[in-house]
Amino acid sequence: MTSNFCRLGVAGLGTVGAGLLNFIAERPDFAPAGGRVVVTGVSARSRSRPRPVDISNLTWFDDPVALATSPETDVYVELIGGADGTAKASVEAALKAGKPVVTANKALIAEHGGDLARLAEANGVPLLFEAAVMGGVPAVKFMREAMVGDDVQSLAGILNGTCNYILSEMETTGRAFADVLADAQRLGYAEADPTMDVGGYDAAHKVTILAALAFGYAPNFSAAQVEGIDQLDLLDIKLAHDLGYRVKLIASAKLGADGVRVQVHPSLVPLDHPLAQAGGALNALFVESKRIGRIFLQGPGAGAGPTAAAVAADIADVMTGMVRPVFQKPAASLQQYGSVDPSDTLVRAYLRFMVKDEPGVIAAVSESLAEAGVSIESFLQKPAGQTDGVPIVMTTHSVAESVLAAAIDQIAGLATVLDRPRLLRIAQI
Ligand SMILES: NC(=O)c1ccc[n+]([C@@H]2O[C@H](COP(=O)([O-])OP(=O)(O)OC[C@H]3O[C@@H](n4cnc5c(N)ncnc54)[C@H](OP(=O)(O)O)[C@@H]3O)[C@@H](O)[C@H]2O)c1
């Protein structure tokens, strides 16, 4: 589609939808070559809900599918959210009707992106989702377009602003996870149901999309290994800091001999690494490629303004007639990947043991690690003074996950070890 006049059907009038309508009211000529963008139809759950944007002159659709296929809709903009249900049905309907689709929906793309890409390409229309990853930071365009001349080898990022905010607050204020989460919910930084964010699933959706774009595979969300920050202890944030690390929720992807490995874990990042410097609600992405080398992107990953800007950039691409394969390569030629057995994965680990304050305890833990084949890199012991034991911390050299897991099981059974040992991975970046 190349057009100087573009009629949008916008489904979803929440943070992003209202942000987009406000932006278009302010800058209807934002697209290149002076074309005008108008919103003609809208849809949301409740017609009567008060909104920060005037929709009285727009055609209301109770059903987003009808909006997606309306003759008045040139481009369908899906800002509802969710991997299935109405969001998926309306996007499929728009693509089948030959309408370009712009969406901010990471769950939809991470879970159904391969099928939707085939549908879009079969119908010769673009399916664009810049806002789905890192909000205002153009990570999708970067990966899909700028990196076609290179081979991405690995990527690691902070892709969830809510978790990054919580971790930053825990470190700077010394408050526990539950306290900071409650504050974040009160301030509107976290959802009432925070599972998608703090459970690591939102970051996993985003890194699944980036991995697909980077490596030429169809996204496979079910293959991601996901661990969130909800079980993280303040004590580990403090002890990691004493060892020269900051704990971040790191979403990473790597292409190896056994396929694509996608992981989300709370991880230790050296304090002087750019990813450790990205504080508050910022998002950041660190990419290593064969020819360009190391690239670092950082910026606001959410919010009405940044996300609407990313949606608008996709609309501008539709208007200039840019139709590229949805995931860098044609959908039919995308490779598939499955879960990678983590047992052989090499990790460097941070291990924290709560032990009785008795002679010989450290030697027993060290011996168990040595017997299992785990080599210790550094050691930290904090003074006693807590009724529930003394924390000792060891970081390890590279070791297979299965070896580490067996050693942890064995040490957990020692009479002098009071609690299950805590394992955090040291980010390999
Ligand atoms: N918020 C961000 O900063 C951000 C950043 C990047 C990507 N995203 C993505 O953008 C999308 C929208 O996020 P958001 O934060 O704007 O969500 P939101 O504030 O919760 O808004 C969702 C909108 O969808 C409407 N909706 C829900 N179910 C519907 C249905 N069955 N039919 C029609 N409309 C329905 C809601 O209607 P009512 O208003 O009537 O309830 C609401 O207007 C999601 O995919 C999200 O992951 C958001």
Tab-separated table of C-alpha atoms and ligand atoms in Angstrom:
chain	number	residue	atom	x	y	z
A	1	MET	CA	0.000	0.000	0.000
A	2	THR	CA	1.334	3.449	-0.918
A	3	SER	CA	-1.040	6.170	0.055
A	4	ASN	CA	-1.247	9.803	1.026
A	5	PHE	CA	-4.360	9.195	3.062
A	6	CYS	CA	-4.644	6.384	5.533
A	7	ARG	CA	-7.744	5.427	7.511
A	8	LEU	CA	-7.003	3.576	10.709
A	9	GLY	CA	-9.254	1.214	12.617
A	10	VAL	CA	-7.934	1.184	16.181
A	11	ALA	CA	-8.991	-1.608	18.559
A	12	GLY	CA	-8.034	-1.029	22.188
A	13	LEU	CA	-8.208	2.427	23.765
A	14	GLY	CA	-6.117	1.841	26.863
A	15	THR	CA	-2.651	3.248	27.546
A	16	VAL	CA	-1.334	2.649	24.027
A	17	GLY	CA	-4.580	3.157	22.075
A	18	ALA	CA	-5.390	6.485	23.755
A	19	GLY	CA	-1.739	7.511	23.371
A	20	LEU	CA	-1.913	6.797	19.645
A	21	LEU	CA	-5.170	8.744	19.161
A	22	ASN	CA	-3.729	11.727	21.026
A	23	PHE	CA	-0.565	11.615	18.937
A	24	ILE	CA	-2.510	11.461	15.648
A	25	ALA	CA	-4.759	14.352	16.721
A	26	GLU	CA	-1.596	16.368	17.340
A	27	ARG	CA	0.435	15.204	14.311
A	28	PRO	CA	-1.881	13.814	11.575
A	29	ASP	CA	0.830	14.531	8.988
A	30	PHE	CA	3.563	12.557	10.745
A	31	ALA	CA	4.025	10.095	7.901
A	32	PRO	CA	6.712	10.762	5.274
A	33	ALA	CA	5.708	12.538	2.021
A	34	GLY	CA	3.033	14.581	3.790
A	35	GLY	CA	0.315	11.915	3.833
A	36	ARG	CA	-2.479	12.319	6.356
A	37	VAL	CA	-3.512	9.713	8.873
A	38	VAL	CA	-7.047	9.662	10.237
A	39	VAL	CA	-8.673	7.366	12.745
A	40	THR	CA	-12.088	6.405	11.394
A	41	GLY	CA	-13.226	3.552	13.616
A	42	VAL	CA	-12.481	2.430	17.154
A	43	SER	CA	-13.324	-0.488	19.404
A	44	ALA	CA	-12.819	-1.302	23.079
A	45	ARG	CA	-14.615	-3.326	25.724
A	46	SER	CA	-16.714	-0.539	27.178
A	47	ARG	CA	-18.210	2.192	25.023
A	48	SER	CA	-19.149	4.375	27.986
A	49	ARG	CA	-15.850	4.296	29.891
A	50	PRO	CA	-14.403	7.826	30.332
A	51	ARG	CA	-11.221	8.142	28.246
A	52	PRO	CA	-8.387	10.675	28.024
A	53	VAL	CA	-9.217	11.135	24.339
A	54	ASP	CA	-12.340	12.299	22.487
A	55	ILE	CA	-13.887	9.477	20.434
A	56	SER	CA	-17.315	11.088	19.952
A	57	ASN	CA	-16.739	11.691	16.200
A	58	LEU	CA	-15.434	8.217	15.479
A	59	THR	CA	-17.413	5.176	14.392
A	60	TRP	CA	-17.736	2.776	17.316
A	61	PHE	CA	-17.507	-0.996	16.745
A	62	ASP	CA	-18.576	-3.400	19.482
A	63	ASP	CA	-16.673	-6.140	17.682
A	64	PRO	CA	-12.989	-5.635	16.758
A	65	VAL	CA	-13.360	-8.262	13.998
A	66	ALA	CA	-15.954	-6.064	12.286
A	67	LEU	CA	-13.624	-3.061	12.668
A	68	ALA	CA	-10.710	-5.056	11.242
A	69	THR	CA	-12.662	-5.992	8.109
A	70	SER	CA	-14.629	-2.752	7.645
A	71	PRO	CA	-14.374	-1.130	4.180
A	72	GLU	CA	-13.538	2.111	6.050
A	73	THR	CA	-10.410	0.541	7.585
A	74	ASP	CA	-7.223	0.781	5.480
A	75	VAL	CA	-4.914	-0.320	8.292
A	76	TYR	CA	-6.007	-2.302	11.343
A	77	VAL	CA	-4.222	-1.346	14.576
A	78	GLU	CA	-4.587	-3.969	17.310
A	79	LEU	CA	-3.904	-2.576	20.804
A	80	ILE	CA	-6.046	-4.936	22.880
A	81	GLY	CA	-3.427	-7.419	24.084
A	82	GLY	CA	-3.413	-11.130	24.883
A	83	ALA	CA	-2.141	-14.057	22.835
A	84	ASP	CA	-5.558	-15.401	21.918
A	85	GLY	CA	-9.210	-14.386	21.921
A	86	THR	CA	-10.339	-11.185	20.266
A	87	ALA	CA	-6.866	-9.854	19.538
A	88	LYS	CA	-5.899	-12.941	17.539
A	89	ALA	CA	-9.291	-13.307	15.842
A	90	SER	CA	-9.308	-9.683	14.692
A	91	VAL	CA	-5.705	-9.736	13.422
A	92	GLU	CA	-6.394	-12.919	11.455
A	93	ALA	CA	-9.587	-11.411	10.039
A	94	ALA	CA	-7.760	-8.246	8.946
A	95	LEU	CA	-4.931	-10.186	7.259
A	96	LYS	CA	-7.401	-12.484	5.476
A	97	ALA	CA	-9.250	-9.384	4.273
A	98	GLY	CA	-5.968	-8.045	2.843
A	99	LYS	CA	-5.572	-5.258	5.411
A	100	PRO	CA	-2.149	-4.311	6.772
A	101	VAL	CA	-1.908	-4.872	10.526
A	102	VAL	CA	0.062	-2.924	13.125
A	103	THR	CA	0.101	-4.311	16.657
A	104	ALA	CA	1.887	-3.788	19.972
A	105	ASN	CA	0.920	-7.267	21.128
A	106	LYS	CA	4.042	-9.223	22.150
A	107	ALA	CA	2.081	-12.217	23.478
A	108	LEU	CA	0.276	-12.637	20.144
A	109	ILE	CA	3.468	-12.395	18.074
A	110	ALA	CA	5.583	-14.582	20.376
A	111	GLU	CA	2.932	-17.316	20.544
A	112	HIS	CA	1.446	-17.208	17.036
A	113	GLY	CA	3.915	-15.129	15.018
A	114	GLY	CA	4.885	-17.909	12.584
A	115	ASP	CA	1.288	-18.655	11.545
A	116	LEU	CA	0.391	-14.984	11.360
A	117	ALA	CA	3.463	-14.251	9.232
A	118	ARG	CA	2.389	-16.964	6.762
A	119	LEU	CA	-1.109	-15.481	6.651
A	120	ALA	CA	0.214	-11.938	6.122
A	121	GLU	CA	2.617	-12.995	3.386
A	122	ALA	CA	-0.011	-15.168	1.655
A	123	ASN	CA	-2.235	-12.099	1.504
A	124	GLY	CA	0.600	-9.752	0.490
A	125	VAL	CA	0.124	-7.388	3.438
A	126	PRO	CA	2.486	-6.194	6.154
A	127	LEU	CA	2.244	-7.313	9.775
A	128	LEU	CA	4.278	-4.898	11.890
A	129	PHE	CA	4.929	-4.940	15.643
A	130	GLU	CA	7.645	-2.431	16.534
A	131	ALA	CA	5.932	-1.474	19.793
A	132	ALA	CA	5.795	-5.083	20.988
A	133	VAL	CA	9.458	-5.098	22.061
A	134	MET	CA	11.148	-2.338	24.084
A	135	GLY	CA	8.333	0.192	23.488
A	136	GLY	CA	9.939	3.323	22.099
A	137	VAL	CA	13.315	1.740	21.319
A	138	PRO	CA	13.370	0.559	17.683
A	139	ALA	CA	14.626	-2.935	18.509
A	140	VAL	CA	12.401	-4.751	16.001
A	141	LYS	CA	13.408	-2.586	13.031
A	142	PHE	CA	16.998	-2.792	14.192
A	143	MET	CA	16.911	-6.578	14.209
A	144	ARG	CA	14.741	-7.076	11.124
A	145	GLU	CA	16.270	-4.417	8.899
A	146	ALA	CA	19.592	-3.097	10.165
A	147	MET	CA	21.057	-6.514	10.959
A	148	VAL	CA	20.305	-8.246	7.632
A	149	GLY	CA	23.897	-7.576	6.598
A	150	ASP	CA	25.346	-9.306	9.605
A	151	ASP	CA	25.006	-12.504	11.632
A	152	VAL	CA	23.739	-11.980	15.155
A	153	GLN	CA	25.443	-14.405	17.503
A	154	SER	CA	23.776	-13.601	20.790
A	155	LEU	CA	21.622	-11.012	22.475
A	156	ALA	CA	20.883	-10.189	26.080
A	157	GLY	CA	18.614	-7.534	27.402
A	158	ILE	CA	16.550	-5.944	30.118
A	159	LEU	CA	13.173	-6.144	28.432
A	160	ASN	CA	10.721	-5.610	31.280
A	161	GLY	CA	10.631	-2.139	32.805
A	162	THR	CA	8.501	-3.191	35.779
A	163	CYS	CA	11.046	-5.775	36.916
A	164	ASN	CA	13.920	-3.395	36.307
A	165	TYR	CA	12.168	-0.746	38.399
A	166	ILE	CA	11.521	-3.216	41.228
A	167	LEU	CA	15.108	-4.504	41.238
A	168	SER	CA	16.530	-0.957	41.162
A	169	GLU	CA	14.269	0.083	44.044
A	170	MET	CA	15.163	-3.003	46.098
A	171	GLU	CA	18.847	-2.230	45.670
A	172	THR	CA	18.682	1.511	46.363
A	173	THR	CA	16.134	1.482	49.204
A	174	GLY	CA	16.944	-1.879	50.809
A	175	ARG	CA	13.283	-2.895	50.800
A	176	ALA	CA	12.012	-6.424	50.110
A	177	PHE	CA	10.368	-7.541	46.855
A	178	ALA	CA	6.784	-7.583	48.197
A	179	ASP	CA	7.052	-4.013	49.593
A	180	VAL	CA	8.449	-2.566	46.399
A	181	LEU	CA	5.916	-4.435	44.265
A	182	ALA	CA	3.038	-3.030	46.352
A	183	ASP	CA	4.412	0.496	45.834
A	184	ALA	CA	4.877	-0.090	42.112
A	185	GLN	CA	1.237	-1.197	41.879
A	186	ARG	CA	0.081	1.909	43.773
A	187	LEU	CA	2.101	4.143	41.420
A	188	GLY	CA	0.810	2.373	38.305
A	189	TYR	CA	4.196	0.853	37.324
A	190	ALA	CA	2.914	-2.678	37.896
A	191	GLU	CA	-0.387	-4.363	37.005
A	192	ALA	CA	-2.863	-5.488	39.668
A	193	ASP	CA	-1.979	-9.029	38.553
A	194	PRO	CA	1.797	-8.747	38.154
A	195	THR	CA	2.418	-12.366	37.085
A	196	MET	CA	3.237	-11.613	33.443
A	197	ASP	CA	5.886	-9.111	34.487
A	198	VAL	CA	7.448	-10.463	37.687
A	199	GLY	CA	7.116	-14.082	36.545
A	200	GLY	CA	9.378	-13.269	33.567
A	201	TYR	CA	6.768	-14.121	30.888
A	202	ASP	CA	6.560	-10.632	29.383
A	203	ALA	CA	10.354	-10.533	28.949
A	204	ALA	CA	10.181	-14.063	27.510
A	205	HIS	CA	7.615	-12.968	24.910
A	206	LYS	CA	9.865	-10.109	23.856
A	207	VAL	CA	13.104	-12.069	23.685
A	208	THR	CA	11.308	-14.829	21.753
A	209	ILE	CA	10.405	-12.232	19.117
A	210	LEU	CA	13.934	-10.798	18.997
A	211	ALA	CA	15.442	-14.285	18.705
A	212	ALA	CA	13.154	-15.110	15.775
A	213	LEU	CA	14.141	-11.894	13.995
A	214	ALA	CA	17.819	-12.282	14.774
A	215	PHE	CA	18.279	-15.901	13.769
A	216	GLY	CA	15.662	-16.467	11.035
A	217	TYR	CA	13.460	-18.848	13.039
A	218	ALA	CA	9.724	-18.832	13.683
A	219	PRO	CA	9.072	-17.670	17.264
A	220	ASN	CA	8.486	-20.496	19.727
A	221	PHE	CA	7.478	-19.104	23.110
A	222	SER	CA	6.959	-22.563	24.593
A	223	ALA	CA	10.687	-23.328	24.212
A	224	ALA	CA	11.797	-20.426	26.447
A	225	GLN	CA	13.231	-21.224	29.891
A	226	VAL	CA	11.592	-18.685	32.173
A	227	GLU	CA	12.347	-17.666	35.747
A	228	GLY	CA	11.059	-14.393	37.188
A	229	ILE	CA	12.112	-12.171	40.075
A	230	ASP	CA	9.282	-13.131	42.433
A	231	GLN	CA	11.436	-15.530	44.468
A	232	LEU	CA	14.391	-13.172	44.717
A	233	ASP	CA	15.746	-12.279	48.176
A	234	LEU	CA	16.994	-8.807	49.023
A	235	LEU	CA	19.953	-10.524	50.689
A	236	ASP	CA	21.163	-11.831	47.315
A	237	ILE	CA	20.952	-8.379	45.753
A	238	LYS	CA	23.147	-7.046	48.574
A	239	LEU	CA	25.643	-9.930	48.509
A	240	ALA	CA	25.903	-9.815	44.706
A	241	HIS	CA	26.703	-6.116	45.002
A	242	ASP	CA	29.467	-6.870	47.510
A	243	LEU	CA	30.948	-9.201	44.882
A	244	GLY	CA	30.833	-6.499	42.165
A	245	TYR	CA	27.565	-7.444	40.465
A	246	ARG	CA	24.044	-6.048	40.065
A	247	VAL	CA	21.044	-8.395	39.789
A	248	LYS	CA	18.991	-7.806	36.631
A	249	LEU	CA	16.253	-9.801	34.926
A	250	ILE	CA	18.209	-10.811	31.834
A	251	ALA	CA	16.420	-12.137	28.765
A	252	SER	CA	18.888	-13.759	26.412
A	253	ALA	CA	19.026	-15.704	23.182
A	254	LYS	CA	21.869	-17.536	21.550
A	255	LEU	CA	22.252	-19.554	18.386
A	256	GLY	CA	24.229	-22.733	19.028
A	257	ALA	CA	24.831	-26.124	17.443
A	258	ASP	CA	21.704	-27.414	19.208
A	259	GLY	CA	19.449	-24.602	17.934
A	260	VAL	CA	18.111	-21.438	19.497
A	261	ARG	CA	18.325	-21.144	23.257
A	262	VAL	CA	16.015	-18.541	24.805
A	263	GLN	CA	16.238	-17.856	28.531
A	264	VAL	CA	14.967	-15.412	31.124
A	265	HIS	CA	16.614	-15.446	34.553
A	266	PRO	CA	17.450	-13.033	37.345
A	267	SER	CA	21.189	-12.812	36.675
A	268	LEU	CA	24.313	-11.155	38.022
A	269	VAL	CA	25.750	-8.498	35.721
A	270	PRO	CA	29.164	-6.912	36.430
A	271	LEU	CA	28.612	-3.414	37.839
A	272	ASP	CA	30.572	-1.756	35.018
A	273	HIS	CA	28.627	-3.492	32.200
A	274	PRO	CA	26.192	-1.224	30.261
A	275	LEU	CA	23.291	-3.533	31.173
A	276	ALA	CA	24.038	-2.997	34.871
A	277	GLN	CA	23.858	0.772	34.352
A	278	ALA	CA	20.298	0.711	32.940
A	279	GLY	CA	18.307	1.596	36.047
A	280	GLY	CA	14.671	2.355	36.902
A	281	ALA	CA	12.102	1.382	34.290
A	282	LEU	CA	14.569	1.562	31.385
A	283	ASN	CA	14.931	-1.219	28.826
A	284	ALA	CA	18.297	-2.111	27.321
A	285	LEU	CA	19.613	-4.559	24.755
A	286	PHE	CA	23.128	-5.794	24.157
A	287	VAL	CA	23.782	-7.547	20.837
A	288	GLU	CA	26.882	-9.352	19.596
A	289	SER	CA	27.245	-9.932	15.885
A	290	LYS	CA	29.918	-11.346	13.626
A	291	ARG	CA	30.849	-8.235	11.660
A	292	ILE	CA	29.610	-5.165	13.511
A	293	GLY	CA	30.585	-6.508	16.916
A	294	ARG	CA	28.889	-5.200	20.041
A	295	ILE	CA	25.854	-2.929	19.892
A	296	PHE	CA	23.942	-1.457	22.794
A	297	LEU	CA	20.409	0.017	22.660
A	298	GLN	CA	18.661	1.636	25.599
A	299	GLY	CA	15.505	3.664	26.236
A	300	PRO	CA	11.949	3.692	27.560
A	301	GLY	CA	10.279	0.331	27.029
A	302	ALA	CA	6.718	1.336	27.887
A	303	GLY	CA	4.309	4.206	28.389
A	304	ALA	CA	1.760	5.928	26.163
A	305	GLY	CA	4.179	8.314	24.400
A	306	PRO	CA	7.045	5.952	23.542
A	307	THR	CA	4.757	3.074	22.567
A	308	ALA	CA	2.474	5.251	20.421
A	309	ALA	CA	5.593	6.599	18.657
A	310	ALA	CA	6.598	3.035	17.760
A	311	VAL	CA	3.083	2.219	16.497
A	312	ALA	CA	3.124	5.433	14.435
A	313	ALA	CA	6.477	4.488	12.871
A	314	ASP	CA	4.939	1.194	11.703
A	315	ILE	CA	1.938	3.036	10.242
A	316	ALA	CA	4.362	5.298	8.363
A	317	ASP	CA	6.102	2.202	6.935
A	318	VAL	CA	2.768	0.837	5.736
A	319	MET	CA	2.022	4.170	4.039
A	320	THR	CA	5.377	4.231	2.261
A	321	GLY	CA	4.659	0.769	0.887
A	322	MET	CA	7.402	-1.071	2.709
A	323	VAL	CA	6.499	-4.750	2.702
A	324	ARG	CA	9.257	-6.978	4.016
A	325	PRO	CA	9.038	-10.542	5.282
A	326	VAL	CA	7.556	-10.387	8.768
A	327	PHE	CA	10.565	-12.075	10.437
A	328	GLN	CA	13.389	-10.979	8.134
A	329	LYS	CA	13.067	-14.119	5.949
A	330	PRO	CA	9.924	-15.310	4.136
A	331	ALA	CA	7.621	-17.138	6.541
A	332	ALA	CA	7.778	-20.378	4.537
A	333	SER	CA	11.568	-20.538	4.927
A	334	LEU	CA	11.731	-19.824	8.646
A	335	GLN	CA	13.379	-22.610	10.600
A	336	GLN	CA	11.754	-24.177	13.671
A	337	TYR	CA	13.392	-24.692	17.038
A	338	GLY	CA	12.354	-26.609	20.129
A	339	SER	CA	13.329	-26.666	23.800
A	340	VAL	CA	17.004	-27.191	24.464
A	341	ASP	CA	17.802	-29.576	27.322
A	342	PRO	CA	19.401	-27.266	29.898
A	343	SER	CA	21.442	-30.027	31.592
A	344	ASP	CA	24.474	-29.547	29.340
A	345	THR	CA	24.287	-25.747	29.340
A	346	LEU	CA	27.403	-24.246	30.825
A	347	VAL	CA	26.768	-21.604	33.447
A	348	ARG	CA	28.753	-19.566	35.879
A	349	ALA	CA	26.827	-19.476	39.108
A	350	TYR	CA	26.394	-17.501	42.289
A	351	LEU	CA	25.530	-19.884	45.130
A	352	ARG	CA	24.373	-18.708	48.548
A	353	PHE	CA	24.209	-21.106	51.484
A	354	MET	CA	22.670	-20.332	54.868
A	355	VAL	CA	24.743	-22.377	57.289
A	356	LYS	CA	25.096	-22.956	61.011
A	357	ASP	CA	27.825	-20.819	62.570
A	358	GLU	CA	30.064	-23.808	63.357
A	359	PRO	CA	33.617	-24.829	62.527
A	360	GLY	CA	34.031	-27.057	59.472
A	361	VAL	CA	30.840	-25.958	57.706
A	362	ILE	CA	32.566	-24.076	54.911
A	363	ALA	CA	34.965	-26.961	54.353
A	364	ALA	CA	32.029	-29.386	54.043
A	365	VAL	CA	30.285	-27.228	51.436
A	366	SER	CA	33.521	-26.687	49.490
A	367	GLU	CA	34.297	-30.416	49.538
A	368	SER	CA	30.844	-31.281	48.231
A	369	LEU	CA	31.262	-28.827	45.375
A	370	ALA	CA	34.728	-30.130	44.559
A	371	GLU	CA	33.534	-33.756	44.607
A	372	ALA	CA	30.727	-32.878	42.204
A	373	GLY	CA	33.212	-31.197	39.856
A	374	VAL	CA	32.201	-27.593	40.570
A	375	SER	CA	35.186	-25.265	40.670
A	376	ILE	CA	34.908	-22.220	42.957
A	377	GLU	CA	35.974	-18.845	41.586
A	378	SER	CA	35.378	-16.586	44.580
A	379	PHE	CA	34.135	-16.833	48.121
A	380	LEU	CA	32.403	-14.392	50.469
A	381	GLN	CA	31.392	-14.887	54.072
A	382	LYS	CA	29.309	-12.387	56.003
A	383	PRO	CA	29.679	-12.070	59.762
A	384	ALA	CA	27.230	-13.921	62.002
A	385	GLY	CA	24.568	-11.936	63.819
A	386	GLN	CA	21.446	-13.410	62.300
A	387	THR	CA	19.445	-15.937	64.225
A	388	ASP	CA	18.721	-17.993	61.114
A	389	GLY	CA	22.319	-18.751	60.186
A	390	VAL	CA	25.256	-17.236	58.401
A	391	PRO	CA	25.260	-16.612	54.650
A	392	ILE	CA	28.224	-17.836	52.671
A	393	VAL	CA	28.470	-17.150	48.969
A	394	MET	CA	30.533	-18.823	46.296
A	395	THR	CA	30.776	-18.006	42.628
A	396	THR	CA	31.768	-20.813	40.295
A	397	HIS	CA	33.719	-21.233	37.113
A	398	SER	CA	31.790	-22.499	34.102
A	399	VAL	CA	29.949	-25.740	34.873
A	400	ALA	CA	27.113	-27.795	33.348
A	401	GLU	CA	23.679	-27.031	34.856
A	402	SER	CA	23.128	-30.734	35.638
A	403	VAL	CA	26.386	-30.941	37.616
A	404	LEU	CA	25.456	-27.820	39.543
A	405	ALA	CA	21.945	-29.092	40.279
A	406	ALA	CA	23.321	-32.398	41.634
A	407	ALA	CA	25.800	-30.547	43.860
A	408	ILE	CA	23.057	-28.267	45.211
A	409	ASP	CA	20.863	-31.275	46.022
A	410	GLN	CA	23.678	-32.904	47.907
A	411	ILE	CA	24.602	-29.778	49.872
A	412	ALA	CA	20.950	-29.123	50.730
A	413	GLY	CA	21.019	-32.437	52.605
A	414	LEU	CA	23.936	-31.484	54.885
A	415	ALA	CA	22.863	-31.113	58.528
A	416	THR	CA	24.754	-27.802	58.854
A	417	VAL	CA	23.016	-26.208	55.858
A	418	LEU	CA	19.802	-24.558	57.059
A	419	ASP	CA	17.995	-23.724	53.837
A	420	ARG	CA	17.929	-24.799	50.211
A	421	PRO	CA	20.978	-23.174	48.549
A	422	ARG	CA	20.113	-20.221	46.317
A	423	LEU	CA	21.379	-20.250	42.739
A	424	LEU	CA	21.618	-17.207	40.505
A	425	ARG	CA	23.311	-17.277	37.114
A	426	ILE	CA	26.127	-14.897	36.238
A	427	ALA	CA	25.181	-13.355	32.885
A	428	GLN	CA	27.538	-14.462	30.097
A	429	ILE	CA	27.723	-11.153	28.263
B	1	LIG	N1	1.262	-0.107	28.096
B	1	LIG	C1	2.448	-0.106	27.514
B	1	LIG	O1	3.322	0.713	27.841
B	1	LIG	C2	2.753	-1.086	26.419
B	1	LIG	C3	4.059	-1.097	25.869
B	1	LIG	C4	4.330	-1.975	24.808
B	1	LIG	C5	3.351	-2.831	24.361
B	1	LIG	N2	2.105	-2.818	24.953
B	1	LIG	C6	1.087	-3.722	24.417
B	1	LIG	O2	0.046	-2.948	23.856
B	1	LIG	C7	-1.193	-3.624	23.983
B	1	LIG	C8	-2.166	-2.718	24.740
B	1	LIG	O3	-1.619	-2.425	25.996
B	1	LIG	P1	-2.249	-1.312	26.965
B	1	LIG	O4	-1.271	-1.091	28.031
B	1	LIG	O5	-2.720	-0.158	26.163
B	1	LIG	O6	-3.480	-2.114	27.543
B	1	LIG	P2	-4.734	-1.541	28.360
B	1	LIG	O7	-4.432	-0.197	28.889
B	1	LIG	O8	-5.137	-2.614	29.291
B	1	LIG	O9	-5.845	-1.385	27.222
B	1	LIG	C9	-6.428	-2.475	26.586
B	1	LIG	C10	-7.570	-1.978	25.735
B	1	LIG	O10	-8.146	-3.089	25.049
B	1	LIG	C11	-9.561	-3.046	25.219
B	1	LIG	N3	-10.077	-4.409	25.177
B	1	LIG	C12	-9.838	-5.424	26.053
B	1	LIG	N4	-10.506	-6.528	25.676
B	1	LIG	C13	-11.190	-6.188	24.565
B	1	LIG	C14	-12.078	-6.880	23.706
B	1	LIG	N5	-12.388	-8.163	23.949
B	1	LIG	N6	-12.605	-6.229	22.646
B	1	LIG	C15	-12.303	-4.933	22.423
B	1	LIG	N7	-11.448	-4.220	23.186
B	1	LIG	C16	-10.918	-4.847	24.245
B	1	LIG	C17	-9.797	-2.381	26.541
B	1	LIG	O11	-11.104	-1.839	26.551
B	1	LIG	P3	-11.672	-0.956	27.787
B	1	LIG	O12	-10.828	0.286	27.808
B	1	LIG	O13	-13.067	-0.678	27.435
B	1	LIG	O14	-11.473	-1.819	28.993
B	1	LIG	C18	-8.700	-1.323	26.539
B	1	LIG	O15	-9.109	-0.163	25.885
B	1	LIG	C19	-0.856	-4.936	24.710
B	1	LIG	O16	-0.636	-5.935	23.755
B	1	LIG	C20	0.431	-4.609	25.431
B	1	LIG	O17	1.216	-5.760	25.682
B	1	LIG	C21	1.799	-1.954	25.958
